[in-house]
Amino acid sequence: MRSLGININTNVNGLMVSYNDEGPDGAPVVLFIHGFPLNKSMWNAQFEVLKTTHRVIAYDVRGHGNSEAGTEDFSIELFVEDLLGFMDTLQLGQVILCGLSMGGYIALNAIEKHPERFIGLVLSDSQCLADTPEAIEKRMAAIESIREEGAEVYLEQSIQNLFAEASFETKQIEIDSIKEMMSKTTAQSLCNTLHALSVRKETCSKLSELAVPILILVGKEDKITPPSVARLMLDKTQHSTLVIIEHAAHLANIENPHEFNQQLVEFVDRYFPSDKPRY
Ligand code: MLT
């Protein structure tokens, strides 16, 4: 029996996972995976535009939002197991995956390992590359600073990198909501996830095997996963489209929801139309 609404708890392989599930029964399912160190509420604006036609689900990755962290060391592989376990618990057959940044890393690994479970892919502000030695060093320094001084300094620096310069003048509500999401992630989960991200494997070499429609979105001013790495994914995939979102950096769906949603809606309506009316 489906539970409908927000902040629903379910047990996935012994872990309490929190999720939102809205939209009509039987409609194509769009499953959203958030970035680091955020949570499922970052997709609220996308739920609003899709939920009359499509079933939309977003969950909190372990250690983020309201999901438990468990006791294991985090890894992208573990996050993929959680995703598949979550899909099984909700009895989701095949879904369209939409992941931002870390959510995209999880999505790419999931589709590589379980291609039969996914019919479409939206990659926002993400990449197929592994961390460079310099990036790994930065993550290690961040872990050390969080352990020694707490998370405040690290989170403040992260905010500066996430948003476009102009957004600091015009998007205070969005910035505050991202700060609020970040502040709920424990120092332990921040460090655990930073380590998982630093050792993740590249997925570029498998991109040409993906047989599903792919939409690649990236904020024009994204400094973390810039348009150049989005273009690399475009070049390596067969059924993909790239759209560069204006007036946005790393959080394209939050900084320019109008343009982001237009692209998202066009993509799902084109490849995964629903028989329910949009209003
Ligand atoms: C994210 O937004 O998920 C992170 O920026 C990913 C990363 O640091 O590689």
mmCIF file of C-alpha atoms and ligand atoms in Angstrom:
data_model
loop_
_atom_site.group_PDB
_atom_site.id
_atom_site.type_symbol
_atom_site.label_atom_id
_atom_site.label_comp_id
_atom_site.label_asym_id
_atom_site.label_seq_id
_atom_site.Cartn_x
_atom_site.Cartn_y
_atom_site.Cartn_z
ATOM 1 C CA MET A 1 0.000 0.000 0.000
ATOM 2 C CA ARG A 2 1.462 3.369 -1.079
ATOM 3 C CA SER A 3 1.975 6.116 1.558
ATOM 4 C CA LEU A 4 1.483 9.519 0.003
ATOM 5 C CA GLY A 5 2.903 12.810 1.296
ATOM 6 C CA ILE A 6 6.075 14.246 2.747
ATOM 7 C CA ASN A 7 8.545 13.044 5.385
ATOM 8 C CA ILE A 8 7.381 9.454 5.233
ATOM 9 C CA ASN A 9 9.629 6.958 6.994
ATOM 10 C CA THR A 10 10.395 3.522 5.668
ATOM 11 C CA ASN A 11 12.863 0.818 6.560
ATOM 12 C CA VAL A 12 15.431 0.000 3.892
ATOM 13 C CA ASN A 13 17.763 -2.868 4.787
ATOM 14 C CA GLY A 14 17.548 -1.957 8.490
ATOM 15 C CA LEU A 15 17.991 1.786 7.926
ATOM 16 C CA MET A 16 15.233 4.363 8.469
ATOM 17 C CA VAL A 17 14.911 6.367 5.242
ATOM 18 C CA SER A 18 12.778 9.503 4.933
ATOM 19 C CA TYR A 19 11.103 10.386 1.640
ATOM 20 C CA ASN A 20 8.468 12.471 -0.129
ATOM 21 C CA ASP A 21 6.066 10.781 -2.536
ATOM 22 C CA GLU A 22 3.456 12.743 -4.490
ATOM 23 C CA GLY A 23 1.568 12.560 -7.769
ATOM 24 C CA PRO A 24 -0.864 10.142 -9.352
ATOM 25 C CA ASP A 25 -0.714 6.363 -8.980
ATOM 26 C CA GLY A 26 0.357 4.582 -12.127
ATOM 27 C CA ALA A 27 2.054 7.629 -13.684
ATOM 28 C CA PRO A 28 5.707 7.463 -14.781
ATOM 29 C CA VAL A 29 7.954 7.844 -11.713
ATOM 30 C CA VAL A 30 10.643 10.528 -11.434
ATOM 31 C CA LEU A 31 12.977 9.714 -8.550
ATOM 32 C CA PHE A 32 15.132 12.606 -7.290
ATOM 33 C CA ILE A 33 18.505 12.352 -5.518
ATOM 34 C CA HIS A 34 19.860 15.442 -3.790
ATOM 35 C CA GLY A 35 23.382 16.880 -3.651
ATOM 36 C CA PHE A 36 25.810 17.073 -0.737
ATOM 37 C CA PRO A 37 25.276 18.077 2.044
ATOM 38 C CA LEU A 38 21.632 18.830 1.324
ATOM 39 C CA ASN A 39 18.394 16.886 1.514
ATOM 40 C CA LYS A 40 15.237 15.957 -0.399
ATOM 41 C CA SER A 41 13.560 19.325 0.161
ATOM 42 C CA MET A 42 15.905 20.859 -2.425
ATOM 43 C CA TRP A 43 13.529 19.393 -5.035
ATOM 44 C CA ASN A 44 10.349 21.121 -3.787
ATOM 45 C CA ALA A 45 10.053 23.433 -6.820
ATOM 46 C CA GLN A 46 10.381 20.457 -9.191
ATOM 47 C CA PHE A 47 7.670 18.556 -7.281
ATOM 48 C CA GLU A 48 5.287 21.474 -7.796
ATOM 49 C CA VAL A 49 5.559 21.406 -11.592
ATOM 50 C CA LEU A 50 5.584 17.638 -12.082
ATOM 51 C CA LYS A 51 3.277 16.265 -9.433
ATOM 52 C CA THR A 52 0.007 16.671 -11.309
ATOM 53 C CA THR A 53 1.205 14.503 -14.187
ATOM 54 C CA HIS A 54 3.979 12.309 -12.793
ATOM 55 C CA ARG A 55 4.655 10.411 -9.602
ATOM 56 C CA VAL A 56 7.548 12.264 -7.943
ATOM 57 C CA ILE A 57 9.669 10.781 -5.188
ATOM 58 C CA ALA A 58 12.666 12.266 -3.375
ATOM 59 C CA TYR A 59 14.497 10.592 -0.496
ATOM 60 C CA ASP A 60 17.172 11.618 1.964
ATOM 61 C CA VAL A 61 20.471 9.851 1.295
ATOM 62 C CA ARG A 62 21.715 8.153 4.480
ATOM 63 C CA GLY A 63 23.169 10.649 6.962
ATOM 64 C CA HIS A 64 21.315 13.542 5.293
ATOM 65 C CA GLY A 65 17.971 15.176 6.102
ATOM 66 C CA ASN A 66 15.848 12.860 8.210
ATOM 67 C CA SER A 67 17.389 9.548 7.121
ATOM 68 C CA GLU A 68 19.502 7.609 9.584
ATOM 69 C CA ALA A 69 23.233 7.355 8.950
ATOM 70 C CA GLY A 70 23.721 3.725 10.006
ATOM 71 C CA THR A 71 27.084 2.487 11.216
ATOM 72 C CA GLU A 72 28.893 1.636 7.964
ATOM 73 C CA ASP A 73 31.473 3.788 6.209
ATOM 74 C CA PHE A 74 29.757 5.665 3.393
ATOM 75 C CA SER A 75 30.578 4.999 -0.256
ATOM 76 C CA ILE A 76 28.841 5.679 -3.559
ATOM 77 C CA GLU A 77 28.387 1.887 -3.855
ATOM 78 C CA LEU A 78 26.585 1.830 -0.488
ATOM 79 C CA PHE A 79 24.398 4.754 -1.587
ATOM 80 C CA VAL A 80 23.516 2.767 -4.731
ATOM 81 C CA GLU A 81 22.555 -0.272 -2.622
ATOM 82 C CA ASP A 82 20.361 2.019 -0.525
ATOM 83 C CA LEU A 83 18.737 3.417 -3.672
ATOM 84 C CA LEU A 84 17.949 -0.036 -5.049
ATOM 85 C CA GLY A 85 16.724 -1.200 -1.622
ATOM 86 C CA PHE A 86 14.517 1.887 -1.426
ATOM 87 C CA MET A 87 13.079 1.218 -4.892
ATOM 88 C CA ASP A 88 12.365 -2.390 -3.925
ATOM 89 C CA THR A 89 10.707 -1.351 -0.659
ATOM 90 C CA LEU A 90 8.397 1.019 -2.556
ATOM 91 C CA GLN A 91 7.922 -1.603 -5.282
ATOM 92 C CA LEU A 92 9.103 0.778 -7.974
ATOM 93 C CA GLY A 93 9.753 -1.066 -11.213
ATOM 94 C CA GLN A 94 11.503 1.293 -13.607
ATOM 95 C CA VAL A 95 12.058 4.967 -12.906
ATOM 96 C CA ILE A 96 13.480 8.144 -14.407
ATOM 97 C CA LEU A 97 16.362 9.222 -12.161
ATOM 98 C CA CYS A 98 17.161 12.873 -11.570
ATOM 99 C CA GLY A 99 20.289 13.604 -9.558
ATOM 100 C CA LEU A 100 22.140 16.792 -8.742
ATOM 101 C CA SER A 101 25.895 16.607 -8.253
ATOM 102 C CA MET A 102 26.392 13.802 -5.664
ATOM 103 C CA GLY A 103 22.889 12.657 -6.654
ATOM 104 C CA GLY A 104 24.210 12.412 -10.222
ATOM 105 C CA TYR A 105 27.215 10.348 -9.089
ATOM 106 C CA ILE A 106 24.802 7.942 -7.384
ATOM 107 C CA ALA A 107 22.523 7.901 -10.441
ATOM 108 C CA LEU A 108 25.397 7.154 -12.853
ATOM 109 C CA ASN A 109 26.684 4.299 -10.700
ATOM 110 C CA ALA A 110 23.161 2.920 -10.251
ATOM 111 C CA ILE A 111 22.351 2.886 -13.956
ATOM 112 C CA GLU A 112 25.734 1.355 -14.769
ATOM 113 C CA LYS A 113 25.105 -1.499 -12.311
ATOM 114 C CA HIS A 114 21.331 -1.956 -12.760
ATOM 115 C CA PRO A 115 20.457 -0.623 -16.243
ATOM 116 C CA GLU A 116 17.176 -2.563 -16.306
ATOM 117 C CA ARG A 117 15.716 -0.421 -13.497
ATOM 118 C CA PHE A 118 16.095 2.974 -15.179
ATOM 119 C CA ILE A 119 14.369 4.406 -18.244
ATOM 120 C CA GLY A 120 15.706 7.960 -18.250
ATOM 121 C CA LEU A 121 18.338 10.104 -16.614
ATOM 122 C CA VAL A 122 18.566 13.767 -15.679
ATOM 123 C CA LEU A 123 22.033 14.834 -14.548
ATOM 124 C CA SER A 124 22.208 18.283 -13.060
ATOM 125 C CA ASP A 125 25.501 19.960 -12.146
ATOM 126 C CA SER A 126 27.237 16.619 -11.975
ATOM 127 C CA GLN A 127 30.112 14.827 -13.628
ATOM 128 C CA CYS A 128 31.500 11.423 -14.583
ATOM 129 C CA LEU A 129 35.073 12.192 -13.501
ATOM 130 C CA ALA A 130 36.673 10.949 -10.292
ATOM 131 C CA ASP A 131 38.341 13.403 -7.923
ATOM 132 C CA THR A 132 41.753 14.702 -8.957
ATOM 133 C CA PRO A 133 44.598 14.365 -6.400
ATOM 134 C CA GLU A 134 44.135 18.090 -5.607
ATOM 135 C CA ALA A 135 40.411 17.624 -5.021
ATOM 136 C CA ILE A 136 41.114 14.658 -2.731
ATOM 137 C CA GLU A 137 43.599 16.751 -0.790
ATOM 138 C CA LYS A 138 40.999 19.507 -0.373
ATOM 139 C CA ARG A 139 38.437 17.003 0.900
ATOM 140 C CA MET A 140 40.958 15.600 3.399
ATOM 141 C CA ALA A 141 41.729 19.132 4.611
ATOM 142 C CA ALA A 142 37.985 19.770 4.961
ATOM 143 C CA ILE A 143 37.558 16.593 7.023
ATOM 144 C CA GLU A 144 40.412 17.639 9.284
ATOM 145 C CA SER A 145 39.039 21.144 9.727
ATOM 146 C CA ILE A 146 35.524 19.847 10.522
ATOM 147 C CA ARG A 147 36.950 17.394 13.072
ATOM 148 C CA GLU A 148 39.139 20.012 14.723
ATOM 149 C CA GLU A 149 37.048 23.178 14.528
ATOM 150 C CA GLY A 150 33.510 22.031 13.763
ATOM 151 C CA ALA A 151 31.568 22.430 10.525
ATOM 152 C CA GLU A 152 30.830 26.159 10.543
ATOM 153 C CA VAL A 153 33.839 27.401 8.554
ATOM 154 C CA TYR A 154 33.574 24.576 6.014
ATOM 155 C CA LEU A 155 29.850 25.202 5.441
ATOM 156 C CA GLU A 156 30.316 28.951 5.041
ATOM 157 C CA GLN A 157 32.985 28.371 2.367
ATOM 158 C CA SER A 158 30.762 25.810 0.639
ATOM 159 C CA ILE A 159 27.897 28.302 0.365
ATOM 160 C CA GLN A 160 30.206 30.745 -1.427
ATOM 161 C CA ASN A 161 30.956 28.066 -4.052
ATOM 162 C CA LEU A 162 27.418 26.824 -4.524
ATOM 163 C CA PHE A 163 25.724 30.021 -5.678
ATOM 164 C CA ALA A 164 26.338 32.448 -8.529
ATOM 165 C CA GLU A 165 27.667 35.826 -7.449
ATOM 166 C CA ALA A 166 24.451 37.657 -8.336
ATOM 167 C CA SER A 167 22.393 35.188 -6.278
ATOM 168 C CA PHE A 168 23.917 36.646 -3.093
ATOM 169 C CA GLU A 169 22.011 39.854 -3.903
ATOM 170 C CA THR A 170 18.779 38.314 -5.153
ATOM 171 C CA LYS A 171 18.275 34.865 -3.631
ATOM 172 C CA GLN A 172 18.546 35.323 0.128
ATOM 173 C CA ILE A 173 15.562 33.059 0.870
ATOM 174 C CA GLU A 174 17.062 30.243 -1.204
ATOM 175 C CA ILE A 175 20.502 30.735 0.377
ATOM 176 C CA ASP A 176 18.991 30.620 3.877
ATOM 177 C CA SER A 177 17.104 27.458 3.043
ATOM 178 C CA ILE A 178 20.310 25.784 1.778
ATOM 179 C CA LYS A 179 22.133 26.887 4.955
ATOM 180 C CA GLU A 180 19.345 25.370 7.005
ATOM 181 C CA MET A 181 19.617 22.048 5.095
ATOM 182 C CA MET A 182 23.389 21.993 5.556
ATOM 183 C CA SER A 183 23.219 22.781 9.252
ATOM 184 C CA LYS A 184 21.141 19.644 9.821
ATOM 185 C CA THR A 185 23.875 17.354 8.460
ATOM 186 C CA THR A 186 26.010 16.159 11.383
ATOM 187 C CA ALA A 187 29.789 16.644 11.374
ATOM 188 C CA GLN A 188 30.129 12.858 11.349
ATOM 189 C CA SER A 189 28.017 12.550 8.169
ATOM 190 C CA LEU A 190 29.817 15.468 6.523
ATOM 191 C CA CYS A 191 33.182 13.744 7.051
ATOM 192 C CA ASN A 192 31.851 10.332 6.111
ATOM 193 C CA THR A 193 30.380 11.665 2.852
ATOM 194 C CA LEU A 194 33.433 13.766 1.990
ATOM 195 C CA HIS A 195 35.503 10.597 2.222
ATOM 196 C CA ALA A 196 33.003 8.658 0.056
ATOM 197 C CA LEU A 197 33.098 11.393 -2.597
ATOM 198 C CA SER A 198 36.901 11.484 -2.592
ATOM 199 C CA VAL A 199 37.252 7.771 -3.388
ATOM 200 C CA ARG A 200 34.436 7.522 -5.928
ATOM 201 C CA LYS A 201 35.287 5.904 -9.252
ATOM 202 C CA GLU A 202 34.951 7.557 -12.626
ATOM 203 C CA THR A 203 31.943 6.606 -14.736
ATOM 204 C CA CYS A 204 32.985 8.329 -18.002
ATOM 205 C CA SER A 205 34.253 5.093 -19.571
ATOM 206 C CA LYS A 206 30.768 3.519 -19.304
ATOM 207 C CA LEU A 207 28.703 6.442 -20.542
ATOM 208 C CA SER A 208 28.597 5.272 -24.158
ATOM 209 C CA GLU A 209 26.729 2.130 -23.003
ATOM 210 C CA LEU A 210 23.772 4.056 -21.601
ATOM 211 C CA ALA A 211 20.741 3.369 -23.769
ATOM 212 C CA VAL A 212 18.216 5.742 -22.160
ATOM 213 C CA PRO A 213 17.351 9.372 -22.939
ATOM 214 C CA ILE A 214 19.564 11.691 -20.910
ATOM 215 C CA LEU A 215 19.129 15.357 -20.079
ATOM 216 C CA ILE A 216 22.248 17.145 -18.838
ATOM 217 C CA LEU A 217 21.713 20.469 -17.101
ATOM 218 C CA VAL A 218 24.355 22.768 -15.674
ATOM 219 C CA GLY A 219 24.408 26.266 -14.244
ATOM 220 C CA LYS A 220 26.444 28.565 -16.484
ATOM 221 C CA GLU A 221 28.481 29.754 -13.491
ATOM 222 C CA ASP A 222 28.935 26.362 -11.827
ATOM 223 C CA LYS A 223 32.477 26.281 -10.416
ATOM 224 C CA ILE A 224 32.263 22.812 -8.828
ATOM 225 C CA THR A 225 31.055 20.891 -11.904
ATOM 226 C CA PRO A 226 31.394 23.486 -14.681
ATOM 227 C CA PRO A 227 29.845 23.413 -18.165
ATOM 228 C CA SER A 228 33.101 21.881 -19.518
ATOM 229 C CA VAL A 229 32.518 18.643 -17.537
ATOM 230 C CA ALA A 230 28.867 18.639 -18.590
ATOM 231 C CA ARG A 231 30.041 18.847 -22.233
ATOM 232 C CA LEU A 232 32.336 15.893 -21.616
ATOM 233 C CA MET A 233 29.311 13.812 -20.566
ATOM 234 C CA LEU A 234 27.391 15.040 -23.612
ATOM 235 C CA ASP A 235 30.242 13.921 -25.891
ATOM 236 C CA LYS A 236 30.422 10.473 -24.307
ATOM 237 C CA THR A 237 26.688 9.694 -24.310
ATOM 238 C CA GLN A 238 24.496 8.681 -27.232
ATOM 239 C CA HIS A 239 21.019 9.901 -26.407
ATOM 240 C CA SER A 240 21.715 13.090 -24.545
ATOM 241 C CA THR A 241 20.930 16.791 -24.652
ATOM 242 C CA LEU A 242 22.823 19.494 -22.789
ATOM 243 C CA VAL A 243 21.246 22.707 -21.597
ATOM 244 C CA ILE A 244 23.242 25.416 -19.871
ATOM 245 C CA ILE A 245 21.110 27.229 -17.315
ATOM 246 C CA GLU A 246 21.604 31.001 -17.149
ATOM 247 C CA HIS A 247 21.818 32.909 -13.861
ATOM 248 C CA ALA A 248 22.823 29.824 -11.928
ATOM 249 C CA ALA A 249 25.908 28.144 -10.509
ATOM 250 C CA HIS A 250 25.977 24.700 -8.828
ATOM 251 C CA LEU A 251 22.334 24.646 -7.690
ATOM 252 C CA ALA A 252 20.683 25.272 -11.050
ATOM 253 C CA ASN A 253 17.282 23.934 -9.940
ATOM 254 C CA ILE A 254 17.175 26.377 -7.019
ATOM 255 C CA GLU A 255 18.787 29.441 -8.593
ATOM 256 C CA ASN A 256 16.803 29.337 -11.822
ATOM 257 C CA PRO A 257 13.826 27.022 -11.205
ATOM 258 C CA HIS A 258 11.882 28.570 -14.089
ATOM 259 C CA GLU A 259 14.409 27.527 -16.769
ATOM 260 C CA PHE A 260 15.320 24.284 -15.006
ATOM 261 C CA ASN A 261 11.683 23.213 -14.689
ATOM 262 C CA GLN A 262 10.919 24.091 -18.286
ATOM 263 C CA GLN A 263 13.728 21.800 -19.457
ATOM 264 C CA LEU A 264 12.738 19.041 -17.030
ATOM 265 C CA VAL A 265 9.061 19.152 -18.014
ATOM 266 C CA GLU A 266 9.881 19.180 -21.734
ATOM 267 C CA PHE A 267 12.145 16.151 -21.262
ATOM 268 C CA VAL A 268 9.685 14.024 -19.279
ATOM 269 C CA ASP A 269 6.730 15.028 -21.457
ATOM 270 C CA ARG A 270 8.671 14.124 -24.597
ATOM 271 C CA TYR A 271 10.033 10.753 -23.505
ATOM 272 C CA PHE A 272 7.768 9.709 -20.609
ATOM 273 C CA PRO A 273 4.389 11.344 -21.206
ATOM 274 C CA SER A 274 1.632 10.897 -18.672
ATOM 275 C CA ASP A 275 -2.092 10.595 -19.453
ATOM 276 C CA LYS A 276 -2.865 12.930 -16.513
ATOM 277 C CA PRO A 277 -3.445 16.643 -17.307
ATOM 278 C CA ARG A 278 -0.979 19.285 -16.088
ATOM 279 C CA TYR A 279 -2.668 22.190 -14.238
HETATM 280 C C1 MLT B 1 27.425 18.136 -4.357
HETATM 281 O O1 MLT B 1 26.828 19.191 -4.613
HETATM 282 O O2 MLT B 1 26.808 17.079 -4.227
HETATM 283 C C2 MLT B 1 28.901 18.183 -4.160
HETATM 284 O O3 MLT B 1 29.393 19.422 -4.561
HETATM 285 C C3 MLT B 1 29.585 17.074 -4.891
HETATM 286 C C4 MLT B 1 31.078 17.154 -4.817
HETATM 287 O O4 MLT B 1 31.606 17.840 -3.944
HETATM 288 O O5 MLT B 1 31.742 16.495 -5.640
#
